[in-house]
Short mmCIF file of C-alpha atoms and ligand atoms in Angstrom, two decimals:
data_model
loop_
_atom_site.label_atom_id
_atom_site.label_comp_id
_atom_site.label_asym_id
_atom_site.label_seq_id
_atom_site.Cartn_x
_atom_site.Cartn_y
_atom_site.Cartn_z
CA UNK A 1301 0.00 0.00 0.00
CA UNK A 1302 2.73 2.45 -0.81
CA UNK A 1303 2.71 5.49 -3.00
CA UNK A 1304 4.47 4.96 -6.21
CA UNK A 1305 3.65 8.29 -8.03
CA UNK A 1306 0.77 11.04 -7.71
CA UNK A 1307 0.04 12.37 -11.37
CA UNK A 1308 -2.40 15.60 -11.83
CA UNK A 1309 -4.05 17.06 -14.57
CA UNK A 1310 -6.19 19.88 -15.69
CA UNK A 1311 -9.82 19.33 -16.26
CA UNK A 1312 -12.76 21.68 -16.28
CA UNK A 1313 -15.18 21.81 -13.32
CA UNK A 1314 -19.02 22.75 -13.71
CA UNK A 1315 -18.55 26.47 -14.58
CA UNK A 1316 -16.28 25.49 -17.27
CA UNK A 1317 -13.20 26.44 -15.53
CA UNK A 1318 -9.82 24.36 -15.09
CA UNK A 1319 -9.41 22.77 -11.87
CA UNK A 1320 -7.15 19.66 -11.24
CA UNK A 1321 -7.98 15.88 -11.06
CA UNK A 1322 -5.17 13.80 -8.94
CA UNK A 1323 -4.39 10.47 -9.26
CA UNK A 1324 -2.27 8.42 -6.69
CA UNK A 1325 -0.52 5.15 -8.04
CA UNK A 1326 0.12 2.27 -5.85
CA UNK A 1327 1.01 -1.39 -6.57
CA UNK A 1328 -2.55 -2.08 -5.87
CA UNK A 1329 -4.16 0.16 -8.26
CA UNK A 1330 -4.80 4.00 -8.86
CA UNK A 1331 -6.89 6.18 -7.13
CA UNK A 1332 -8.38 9.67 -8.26
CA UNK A 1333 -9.84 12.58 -6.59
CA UNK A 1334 -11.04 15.57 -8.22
CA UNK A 1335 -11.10 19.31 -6.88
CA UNK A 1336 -13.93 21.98 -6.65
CA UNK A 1337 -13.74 25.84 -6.67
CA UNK A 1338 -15.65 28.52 -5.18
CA UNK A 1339 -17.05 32.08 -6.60
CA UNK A 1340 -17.52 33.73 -3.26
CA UNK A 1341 -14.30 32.75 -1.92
CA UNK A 1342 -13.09 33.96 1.46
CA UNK A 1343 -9.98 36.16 1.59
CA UNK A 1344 -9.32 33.86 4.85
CA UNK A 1345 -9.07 30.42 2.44
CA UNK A 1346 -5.81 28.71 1.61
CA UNK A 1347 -4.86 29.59 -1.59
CA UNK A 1348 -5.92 28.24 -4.96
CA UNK A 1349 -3.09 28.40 -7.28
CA UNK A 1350 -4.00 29.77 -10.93
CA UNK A 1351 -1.55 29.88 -13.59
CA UNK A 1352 -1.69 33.89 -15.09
CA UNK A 1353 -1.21 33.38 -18.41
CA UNK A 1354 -3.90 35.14 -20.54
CA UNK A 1355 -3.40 33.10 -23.90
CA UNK A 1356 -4.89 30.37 -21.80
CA UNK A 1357 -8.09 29.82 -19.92
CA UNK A 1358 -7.91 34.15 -19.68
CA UNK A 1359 -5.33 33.18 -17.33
CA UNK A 1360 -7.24 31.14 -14.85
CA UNK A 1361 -5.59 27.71 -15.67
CA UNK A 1362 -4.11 25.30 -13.14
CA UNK A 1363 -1.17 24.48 -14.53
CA UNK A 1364 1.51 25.26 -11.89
CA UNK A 1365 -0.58 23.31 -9.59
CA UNK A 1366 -0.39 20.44 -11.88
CA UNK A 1367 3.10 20.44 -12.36
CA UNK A 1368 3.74 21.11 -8.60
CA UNK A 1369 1.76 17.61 -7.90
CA UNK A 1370 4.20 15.91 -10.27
CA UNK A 1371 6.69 17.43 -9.50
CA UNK A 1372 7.32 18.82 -6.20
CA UNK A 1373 5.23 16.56 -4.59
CA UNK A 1374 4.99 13.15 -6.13
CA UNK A 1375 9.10 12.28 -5.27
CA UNK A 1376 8.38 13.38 -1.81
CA UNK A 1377 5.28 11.36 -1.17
CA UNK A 1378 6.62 7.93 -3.15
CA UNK A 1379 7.24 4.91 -0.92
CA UNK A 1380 4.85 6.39 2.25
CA UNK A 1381 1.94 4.47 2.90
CA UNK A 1382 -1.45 5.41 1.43
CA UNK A 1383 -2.87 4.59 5.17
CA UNK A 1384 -0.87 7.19 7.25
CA UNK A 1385 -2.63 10.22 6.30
CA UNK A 1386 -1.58 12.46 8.62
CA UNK A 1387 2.03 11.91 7.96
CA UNK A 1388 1.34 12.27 4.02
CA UNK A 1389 -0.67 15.99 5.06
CA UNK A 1390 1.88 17.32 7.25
CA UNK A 1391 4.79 16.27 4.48
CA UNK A 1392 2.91 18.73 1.65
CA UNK A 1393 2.35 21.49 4.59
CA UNK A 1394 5.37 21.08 4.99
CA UNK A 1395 6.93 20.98 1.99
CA UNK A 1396 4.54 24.05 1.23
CA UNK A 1397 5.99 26.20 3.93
CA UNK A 1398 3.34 29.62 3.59
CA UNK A 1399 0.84 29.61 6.04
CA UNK A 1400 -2.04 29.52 3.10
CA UNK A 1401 -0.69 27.33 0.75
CA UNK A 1402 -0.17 29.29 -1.75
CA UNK A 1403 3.93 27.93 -2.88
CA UNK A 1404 2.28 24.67 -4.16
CA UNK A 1405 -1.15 25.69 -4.14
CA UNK A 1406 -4.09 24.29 -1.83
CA UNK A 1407 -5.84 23.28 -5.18
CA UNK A 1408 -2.62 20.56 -5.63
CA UNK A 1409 -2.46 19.84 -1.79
CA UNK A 1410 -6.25 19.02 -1.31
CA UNK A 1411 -6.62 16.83 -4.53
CA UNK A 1412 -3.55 14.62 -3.27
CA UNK A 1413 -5.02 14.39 0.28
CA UNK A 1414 -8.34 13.58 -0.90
CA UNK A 1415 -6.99 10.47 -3.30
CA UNK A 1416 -4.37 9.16 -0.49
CA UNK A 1417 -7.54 8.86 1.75
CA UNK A 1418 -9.49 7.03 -1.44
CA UNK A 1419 -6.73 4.53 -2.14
CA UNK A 1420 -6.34 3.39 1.61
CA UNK A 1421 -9.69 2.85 1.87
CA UNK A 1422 -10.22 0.91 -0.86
CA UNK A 1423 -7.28 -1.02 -0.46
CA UNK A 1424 -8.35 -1.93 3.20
CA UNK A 1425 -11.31 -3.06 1.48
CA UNK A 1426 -14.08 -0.41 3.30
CA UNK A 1427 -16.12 2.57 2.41
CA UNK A 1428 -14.77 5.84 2.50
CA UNK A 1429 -17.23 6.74 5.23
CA UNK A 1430 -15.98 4.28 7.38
CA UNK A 1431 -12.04 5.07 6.76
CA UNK A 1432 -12.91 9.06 7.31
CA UNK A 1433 -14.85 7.88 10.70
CA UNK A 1434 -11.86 5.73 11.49
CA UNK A 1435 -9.69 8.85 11.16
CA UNK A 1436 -11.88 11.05 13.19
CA UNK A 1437 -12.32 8.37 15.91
CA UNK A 1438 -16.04 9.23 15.42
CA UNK A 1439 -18.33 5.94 15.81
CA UNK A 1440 -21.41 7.77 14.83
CA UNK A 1441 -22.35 7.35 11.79
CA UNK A 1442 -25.02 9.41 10.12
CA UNK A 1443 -27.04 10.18 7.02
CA UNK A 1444 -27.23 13.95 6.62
CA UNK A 1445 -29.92 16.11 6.55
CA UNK A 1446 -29.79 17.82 2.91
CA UNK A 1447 -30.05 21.32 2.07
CA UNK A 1448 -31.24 21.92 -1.10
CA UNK A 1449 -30.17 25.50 -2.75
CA UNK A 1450 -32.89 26.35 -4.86
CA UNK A 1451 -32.42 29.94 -5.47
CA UNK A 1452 -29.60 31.04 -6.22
CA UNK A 1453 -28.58 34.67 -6.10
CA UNK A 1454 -25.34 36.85 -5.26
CA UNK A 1455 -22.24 35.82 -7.13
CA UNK A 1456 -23.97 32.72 -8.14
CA UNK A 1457 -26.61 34.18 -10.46
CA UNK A 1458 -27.22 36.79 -13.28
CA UNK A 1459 -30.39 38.31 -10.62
CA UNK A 1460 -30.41 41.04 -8.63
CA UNK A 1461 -30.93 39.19 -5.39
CA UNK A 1462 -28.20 40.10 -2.43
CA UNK A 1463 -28.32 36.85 -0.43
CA UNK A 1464 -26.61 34.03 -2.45
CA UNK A 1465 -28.31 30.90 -1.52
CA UNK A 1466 -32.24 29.59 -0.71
CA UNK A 1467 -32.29 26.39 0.68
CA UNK A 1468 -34.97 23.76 1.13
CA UNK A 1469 -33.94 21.73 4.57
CA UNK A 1470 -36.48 18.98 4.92
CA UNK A 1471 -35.59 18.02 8.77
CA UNK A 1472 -38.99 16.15 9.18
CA UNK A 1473 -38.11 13.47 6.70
CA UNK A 1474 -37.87 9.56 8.18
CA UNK A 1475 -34.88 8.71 6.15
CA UNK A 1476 -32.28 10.59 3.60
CA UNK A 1477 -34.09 8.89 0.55
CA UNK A 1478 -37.36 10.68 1.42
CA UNK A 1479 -35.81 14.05 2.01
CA UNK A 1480 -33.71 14.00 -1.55
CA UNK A 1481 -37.75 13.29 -3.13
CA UNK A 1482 -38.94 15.53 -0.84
CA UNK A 1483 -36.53 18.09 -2.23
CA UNK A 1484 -37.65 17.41 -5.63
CA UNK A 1485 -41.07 18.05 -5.47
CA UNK A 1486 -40.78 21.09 -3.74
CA UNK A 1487 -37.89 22.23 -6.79
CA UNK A 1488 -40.37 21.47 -9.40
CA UNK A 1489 -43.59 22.66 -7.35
CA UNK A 1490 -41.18 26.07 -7.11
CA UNK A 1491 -40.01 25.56 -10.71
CA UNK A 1492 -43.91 26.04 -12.19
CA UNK A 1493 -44.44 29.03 -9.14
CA UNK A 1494 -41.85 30.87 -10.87
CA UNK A 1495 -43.15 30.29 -14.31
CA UNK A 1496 -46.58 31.27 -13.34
CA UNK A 1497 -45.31 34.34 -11.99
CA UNK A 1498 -42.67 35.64 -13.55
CA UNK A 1499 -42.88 33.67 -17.19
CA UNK A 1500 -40.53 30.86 -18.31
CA UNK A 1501 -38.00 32.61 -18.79
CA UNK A 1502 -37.45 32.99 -15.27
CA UNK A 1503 -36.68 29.41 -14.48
CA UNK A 1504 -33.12 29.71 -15.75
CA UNK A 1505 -30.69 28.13 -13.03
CA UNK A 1506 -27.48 29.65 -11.56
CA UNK A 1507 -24.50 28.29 -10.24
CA UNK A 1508 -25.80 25.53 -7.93
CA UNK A 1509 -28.82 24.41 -10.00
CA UNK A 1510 -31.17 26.51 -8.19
CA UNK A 1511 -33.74 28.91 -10.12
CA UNK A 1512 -32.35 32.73 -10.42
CA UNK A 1513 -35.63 34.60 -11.51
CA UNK A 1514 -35.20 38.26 -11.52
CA UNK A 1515 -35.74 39.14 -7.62
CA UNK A 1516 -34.28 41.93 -6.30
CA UNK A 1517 -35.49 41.61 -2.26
CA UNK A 1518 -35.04 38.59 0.09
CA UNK A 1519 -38.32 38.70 0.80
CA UNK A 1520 -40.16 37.75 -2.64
CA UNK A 1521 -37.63 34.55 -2.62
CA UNK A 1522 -38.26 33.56 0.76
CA UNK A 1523 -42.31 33.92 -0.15
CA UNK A 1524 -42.31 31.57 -3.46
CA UNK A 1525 -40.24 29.17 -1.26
CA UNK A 1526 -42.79 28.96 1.38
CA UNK A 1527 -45.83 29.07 -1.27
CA UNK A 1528 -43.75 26.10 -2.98
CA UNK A 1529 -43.44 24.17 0.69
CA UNK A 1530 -47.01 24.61 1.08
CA UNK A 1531 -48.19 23.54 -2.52
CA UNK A 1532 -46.25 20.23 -2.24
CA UNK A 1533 -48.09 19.35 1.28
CA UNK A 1534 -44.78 19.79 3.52
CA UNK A 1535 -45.20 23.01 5.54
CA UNK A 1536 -43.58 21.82 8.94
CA UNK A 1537 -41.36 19.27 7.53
CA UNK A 1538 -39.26 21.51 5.20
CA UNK A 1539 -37.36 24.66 7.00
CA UNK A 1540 -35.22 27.67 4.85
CA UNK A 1541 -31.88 28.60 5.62
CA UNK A 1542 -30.39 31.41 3.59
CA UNK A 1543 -26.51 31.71 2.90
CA UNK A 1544 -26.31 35.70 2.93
CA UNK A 1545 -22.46 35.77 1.37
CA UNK A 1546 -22.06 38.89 3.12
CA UNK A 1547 -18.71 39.40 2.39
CA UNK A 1548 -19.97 39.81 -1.44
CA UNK A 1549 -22.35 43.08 -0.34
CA UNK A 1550 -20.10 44.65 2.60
CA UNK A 1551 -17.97 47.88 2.65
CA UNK A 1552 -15.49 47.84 5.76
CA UNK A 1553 -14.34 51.01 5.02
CA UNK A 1554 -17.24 52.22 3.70
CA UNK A 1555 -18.54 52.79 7.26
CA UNK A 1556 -18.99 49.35 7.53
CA UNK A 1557 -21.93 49.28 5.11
CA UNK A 1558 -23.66 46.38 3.57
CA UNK A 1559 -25.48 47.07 0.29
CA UNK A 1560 -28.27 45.05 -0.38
CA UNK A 1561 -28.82 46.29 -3.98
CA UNK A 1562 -24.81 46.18 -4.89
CA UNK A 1563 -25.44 44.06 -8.35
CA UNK A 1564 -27.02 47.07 -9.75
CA UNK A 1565 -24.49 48.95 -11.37
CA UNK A 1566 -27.10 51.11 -13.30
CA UNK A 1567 -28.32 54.59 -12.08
CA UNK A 1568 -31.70 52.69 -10.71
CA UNK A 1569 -29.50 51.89 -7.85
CA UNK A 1570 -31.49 52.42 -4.60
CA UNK A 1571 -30.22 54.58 -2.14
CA UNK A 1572 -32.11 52.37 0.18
CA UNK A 1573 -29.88 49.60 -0.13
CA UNK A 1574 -27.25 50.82 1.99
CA UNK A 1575 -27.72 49.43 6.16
CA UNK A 1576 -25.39 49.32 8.34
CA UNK A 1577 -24.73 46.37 10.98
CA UNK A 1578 -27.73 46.61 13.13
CA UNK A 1579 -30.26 47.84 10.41
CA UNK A 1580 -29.19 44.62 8.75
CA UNK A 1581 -29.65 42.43 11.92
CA UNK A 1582 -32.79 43.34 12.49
CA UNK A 1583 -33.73 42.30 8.87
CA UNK A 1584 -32.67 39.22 9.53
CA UNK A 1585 -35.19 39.31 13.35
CA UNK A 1586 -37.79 40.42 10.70
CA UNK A 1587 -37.03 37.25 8.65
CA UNK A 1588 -36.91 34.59 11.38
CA UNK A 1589 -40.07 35.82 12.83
CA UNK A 1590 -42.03 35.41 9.50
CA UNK A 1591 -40.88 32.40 7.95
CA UNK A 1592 -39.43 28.89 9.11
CA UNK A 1593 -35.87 29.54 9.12
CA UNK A 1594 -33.03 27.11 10.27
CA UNK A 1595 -30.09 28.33 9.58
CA UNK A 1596 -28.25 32.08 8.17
CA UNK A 1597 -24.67 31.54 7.41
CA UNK A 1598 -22.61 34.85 6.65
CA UNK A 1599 -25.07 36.84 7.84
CA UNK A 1600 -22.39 39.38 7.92
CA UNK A 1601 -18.87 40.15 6.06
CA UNK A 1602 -15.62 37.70 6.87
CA UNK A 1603 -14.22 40.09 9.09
CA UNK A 1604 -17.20 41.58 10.87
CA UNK A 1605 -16.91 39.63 14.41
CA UNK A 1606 -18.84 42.13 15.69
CA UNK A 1607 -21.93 41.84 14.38
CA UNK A 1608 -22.07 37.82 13.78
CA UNK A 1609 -21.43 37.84 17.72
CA UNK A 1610 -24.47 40.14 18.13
CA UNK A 1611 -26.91 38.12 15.88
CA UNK A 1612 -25.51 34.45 17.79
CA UNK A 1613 -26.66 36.81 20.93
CA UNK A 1614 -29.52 37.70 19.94
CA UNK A 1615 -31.16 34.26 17.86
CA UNK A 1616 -28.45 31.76 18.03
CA UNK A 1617 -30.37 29.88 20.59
CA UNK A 1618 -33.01 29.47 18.24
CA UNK A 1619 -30.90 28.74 14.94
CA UNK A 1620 -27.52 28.21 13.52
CA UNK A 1621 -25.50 30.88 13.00
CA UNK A 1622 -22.72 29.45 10.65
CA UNK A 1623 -19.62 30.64 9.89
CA UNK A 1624 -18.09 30.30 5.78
CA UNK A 1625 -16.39 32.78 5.06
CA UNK A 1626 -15.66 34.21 8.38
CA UNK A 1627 -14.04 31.04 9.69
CA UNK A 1628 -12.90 29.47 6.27
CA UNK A 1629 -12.60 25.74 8.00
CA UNK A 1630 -9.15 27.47 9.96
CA UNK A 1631 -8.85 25.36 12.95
CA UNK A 1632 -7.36 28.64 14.34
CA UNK A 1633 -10.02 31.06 13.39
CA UNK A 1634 -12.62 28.46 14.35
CA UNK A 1635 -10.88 28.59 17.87
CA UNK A 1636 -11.47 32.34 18.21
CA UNK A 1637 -15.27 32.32 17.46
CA UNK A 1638 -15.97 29.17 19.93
CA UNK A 1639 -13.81 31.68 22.64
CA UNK A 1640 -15.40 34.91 21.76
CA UNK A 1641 -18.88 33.32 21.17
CA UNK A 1642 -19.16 34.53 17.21
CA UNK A 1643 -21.62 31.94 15.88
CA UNK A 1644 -22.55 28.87 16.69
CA UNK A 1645 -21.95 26.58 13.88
CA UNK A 1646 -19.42 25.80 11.37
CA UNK A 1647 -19.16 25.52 7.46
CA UNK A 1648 -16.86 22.69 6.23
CA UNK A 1649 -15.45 22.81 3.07
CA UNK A 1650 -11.96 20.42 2.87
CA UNK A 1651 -10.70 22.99 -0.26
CA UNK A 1652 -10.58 25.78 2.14
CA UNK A 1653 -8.37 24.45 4.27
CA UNK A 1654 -6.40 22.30 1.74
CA UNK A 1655 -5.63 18.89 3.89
CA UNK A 1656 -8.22 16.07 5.10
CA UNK A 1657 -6.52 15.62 8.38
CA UNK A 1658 -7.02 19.88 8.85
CA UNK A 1659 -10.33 19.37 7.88
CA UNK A 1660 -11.25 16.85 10.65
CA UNK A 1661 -9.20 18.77 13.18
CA UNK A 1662 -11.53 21.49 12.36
CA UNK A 1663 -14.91 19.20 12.42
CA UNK A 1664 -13.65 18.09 15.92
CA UNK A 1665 -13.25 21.72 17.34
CA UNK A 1666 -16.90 22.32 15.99
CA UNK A 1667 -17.85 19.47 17.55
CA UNK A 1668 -16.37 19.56 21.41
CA UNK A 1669 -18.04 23.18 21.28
CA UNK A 1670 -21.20 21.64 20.54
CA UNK A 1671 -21.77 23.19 17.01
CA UNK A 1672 -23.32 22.54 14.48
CA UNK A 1673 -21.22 21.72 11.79
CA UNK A 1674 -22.68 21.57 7.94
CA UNK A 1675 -20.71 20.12 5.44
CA UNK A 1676 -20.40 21.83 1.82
CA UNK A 1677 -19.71 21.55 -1.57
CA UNK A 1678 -18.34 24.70 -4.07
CA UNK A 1679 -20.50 26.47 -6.22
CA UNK A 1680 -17.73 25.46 -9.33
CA UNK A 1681 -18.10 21.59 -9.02
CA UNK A 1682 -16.81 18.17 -10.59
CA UNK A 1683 -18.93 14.69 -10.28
CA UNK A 1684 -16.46 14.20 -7.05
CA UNK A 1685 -18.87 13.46 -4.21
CA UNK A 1686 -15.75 12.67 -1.75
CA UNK A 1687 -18.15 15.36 0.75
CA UNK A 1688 -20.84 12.34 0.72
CA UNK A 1689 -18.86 10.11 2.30
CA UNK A 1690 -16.90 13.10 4.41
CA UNK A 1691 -20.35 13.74 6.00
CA UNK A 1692 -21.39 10.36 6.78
CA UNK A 1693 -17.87 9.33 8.50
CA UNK A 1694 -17.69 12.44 10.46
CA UNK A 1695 -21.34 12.06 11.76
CA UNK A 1696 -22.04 15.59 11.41
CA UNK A 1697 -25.76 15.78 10.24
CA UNK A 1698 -26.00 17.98 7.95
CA UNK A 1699 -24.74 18.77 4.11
CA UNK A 1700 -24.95 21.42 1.15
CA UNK A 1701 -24.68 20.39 -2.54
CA UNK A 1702 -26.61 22.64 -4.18
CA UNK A 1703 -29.88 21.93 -5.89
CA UNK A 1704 -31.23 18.27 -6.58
CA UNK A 1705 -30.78 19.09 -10.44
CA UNK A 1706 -27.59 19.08 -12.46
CA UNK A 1707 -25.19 16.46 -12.05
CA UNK A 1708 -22.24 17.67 -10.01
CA UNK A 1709 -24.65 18.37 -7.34
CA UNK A 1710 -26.38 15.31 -7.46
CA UNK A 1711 -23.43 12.93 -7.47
CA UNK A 1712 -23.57 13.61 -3.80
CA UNK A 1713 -26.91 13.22 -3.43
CA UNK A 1714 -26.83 9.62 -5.37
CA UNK A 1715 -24.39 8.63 -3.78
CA UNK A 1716 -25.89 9.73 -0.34
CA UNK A 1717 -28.95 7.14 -1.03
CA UNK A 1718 -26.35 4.56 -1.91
CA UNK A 1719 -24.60 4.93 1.21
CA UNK A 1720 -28.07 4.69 2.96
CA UNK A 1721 -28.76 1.34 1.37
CA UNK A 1722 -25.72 0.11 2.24
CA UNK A 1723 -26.10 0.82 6.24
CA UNK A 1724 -29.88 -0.32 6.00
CA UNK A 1725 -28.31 -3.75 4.36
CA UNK A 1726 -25.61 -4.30 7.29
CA UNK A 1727 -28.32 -3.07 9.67
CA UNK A 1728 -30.85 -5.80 8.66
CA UNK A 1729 -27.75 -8.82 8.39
CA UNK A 1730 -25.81 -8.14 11.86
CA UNK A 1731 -27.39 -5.02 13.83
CA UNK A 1732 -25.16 -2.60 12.91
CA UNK A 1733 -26.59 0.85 13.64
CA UNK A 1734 -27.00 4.22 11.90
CA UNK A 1735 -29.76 7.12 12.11
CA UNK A 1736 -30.33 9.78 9.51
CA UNK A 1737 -29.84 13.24 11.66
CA UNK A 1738 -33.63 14.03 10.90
CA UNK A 1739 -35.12 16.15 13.67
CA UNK A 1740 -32.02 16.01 15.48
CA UNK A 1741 -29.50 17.57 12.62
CA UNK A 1742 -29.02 20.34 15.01
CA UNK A 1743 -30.67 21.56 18.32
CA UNK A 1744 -30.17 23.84 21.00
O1 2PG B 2365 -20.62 30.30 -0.12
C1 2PG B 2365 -20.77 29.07 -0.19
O2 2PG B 2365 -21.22 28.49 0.79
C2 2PG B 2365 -20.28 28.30 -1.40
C3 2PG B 2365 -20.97 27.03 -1.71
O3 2PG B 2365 -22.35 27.12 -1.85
O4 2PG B 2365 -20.10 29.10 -2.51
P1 2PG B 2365 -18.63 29.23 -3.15
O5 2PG B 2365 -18.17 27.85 -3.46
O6 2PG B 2365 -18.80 30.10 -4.38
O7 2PG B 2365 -17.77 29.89 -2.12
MG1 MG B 2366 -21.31 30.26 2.09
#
């Protein structure tokens, strides 16, 4: 089970922009990963190498990382064992040597960690799941609760709409099977909403699959998603959440002002659209008193402590507060807001970090803190669904892959329901247990 080589090489991800695919060789086979990118990327994330050159790609290809997996890091990594991933992640840190990543390139790093973590599994003959809840010494193993994005705004989509994600969380469903159709009757119940509405052209998609009418206030999307709960017969089993992507719409030296209209370049732009901190907080009290909301991640910008310890304050006894861009899966940041009380829940996304072992470390401090802890895809996507079995090993309850349309969203999804059949087959031959997180995917 040692490393002979790790090969990389460019391929395009769901946006149509290069990202890498890694393969690890070993004498018992090879073993790919592939790696996803964000739009809305935190200034806080390790750092995704792109090559510069504008005759290729306009200069977003992924070349150097490629060439730093074969090599920079493949002669360092030959002859360790596939099995001792920690050793393998700390060699690339440290062969890295920046605190973000950024000599080789997080892109490079992750896709190697991710593939050294497939090809000892496989070669031990289990899951994935089970190898990543090995790793994290975490015996409970659990089917996520999924949360569908089904309107898509911000960076994500062509709209006017400030907050970047609409999610469908159905937390009342018995199983993860029922939730994924659950999600897919309320998408197309929304999908003919939309259409009635607004016309068909409306029911274009963004980024993440989900539906990017032309909305300009919170409020109209949060209304055709509760009209589109209600039409499909599951008002009190399906909840919202609402990824703000502050950072996108927030000024820090701009008197720390958040504009809620800041896609509108034109001279229609309202003068309205301008709140500070607490005008914007109490938007949010407005929208958690009129609709069923579970969770607001990035309420406010990466760097705005302030406020995201005033809204946790104020509701995070009712609902997660999560931190994505603010924490950016940094064991270190992650370790401030648990101390200073910032939110109360934590975004995981493994390319944001750059290591699997880094991104357990930082599951782990989410989850002595009692946190909730969701874990996420990218909004620039492959048909990778490593994050299906990442969620299920870890335990944590919870997971983001967009909407339950297009394929590089629902590879995790799939693959979620295969996992599920698995555990329900070993549960029925020798008793071994397993829950989907349900009801339970996160309470105060
Ligand atoms: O903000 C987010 O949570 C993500 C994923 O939905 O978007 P991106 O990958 O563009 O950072
Ligand atoms: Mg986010």
């Amino acid at each position: 089970m040692s490393i002979q080589s790790v090969k990389a090489r460019e391929i395009l991800d769901s946006r149509g922009n290069p990202t890498i695919e890694v393969e690890v060789w070993t004498n018992e086979g090879m073993f790919s990963a592939k790696v996803p990118s964000g739009a809305s990327t935190g200034i806080h994330e390790a750092y995704e190498l792109r090559d510069g050159d504008k005759s290729r790609y306009f200069g977003f290809g992924v070349l150097k990382a490629v060439c730093n997996v074969n090599n920079l890091i493949s002669p360092i990594l030959k002859g360790m064992r596939v099995d001792n991933q920690k050793a393998i992640d700390d060699k690339m840190i440290e062969l890295d040597g920046t605190k973000n990543k950024s000599k080789l390139g997080a892109n490079a790093i992750v896709g190697v960690s991710m593939a050294v973590a497939r090809a000892a599994a496989s070669i031990k003959g289990i899951p994935l799941y089970r190898y990543i809840s090995e790793l994290a010494g975490n015996s409970n193993i659990r089917l996520p609760v999924p949360c569908f994005n089904v309107i898509n705004g911000g960076k994500h989509a062509g709209n006017r709409l400030p907050f970047q994600e609409f999610m469908l969380v159905p937390h009342g469903a018995p199983n993860f099977k029922e939730a994924l159709r659950y999600g897919s009757e309320v998408y197309h119940s929304l999908k003919e909403i939309i259409k009635e509405r607004y016309g068909i052209d409306a029911t274009n998609v963004g980024d993440e699959g989900g539906f990017a009418p032309s909305l300009s206030s919170p409020d109209e999307a949060l209304t055709l998603l509760v009209d589109a709960i209600n039409h499909s017969g599951y008002e009190g089993v399906i909840k919202i959440a609402v990824d703000s992507a502050a950072s996108e719409f927030w000024n820090p030296k701009d008197s720390q002002s958040y504009d809620l209209d800041f896609k509108n370049t034109s001279s229609s732009h309202s003068i309205n659209s301008l709140n500070n901190g607490e005008q914007l907080l109490s938007k949010y009290v407005e929208i958690l008193k009129k609709y069923p909301i579970a969770f607001f991640e990035d309420p406010f910008g990466e760097d705005d402590w302030e406020n995201h310890s005033k809204i946790t304050a104020e509701i995070g006894m009712k609902i997660q507060i999560i931190g994505d861009d603010l924490l950016c899966t940094n064991p270190e940041r992650i370790k401030k807001a648990i101390a200073e009380k910032t939110v109360n829940s934590l975004l995981l996304k493994i390319n944001q970090i750059g290591t699997l072992t880094e991104t357990i470390e930082a599951a782990k401090l989410a989850k002595d803190a009692g946190w909730g802890c969701l874990v996420s895809h990218r909004s620039g996507e492959t048909d990778d669904h490593f994050i299906a079995d990442l969620v299920v090993g870890l335990g944590t309850g919870e997971i983001k892959s967009g909407a339950p349309c297009r394929f590089e969203r629902l590879a995790k999804y799939n693959r979620l329901m295969k996992i599920e059949e698995e555990l329900e087959k070993a549960h029925r031959a020798n008793g071994n247990l397993f829950e989907f997180a349900g009801d339970d995917f996160y309470h105060f």
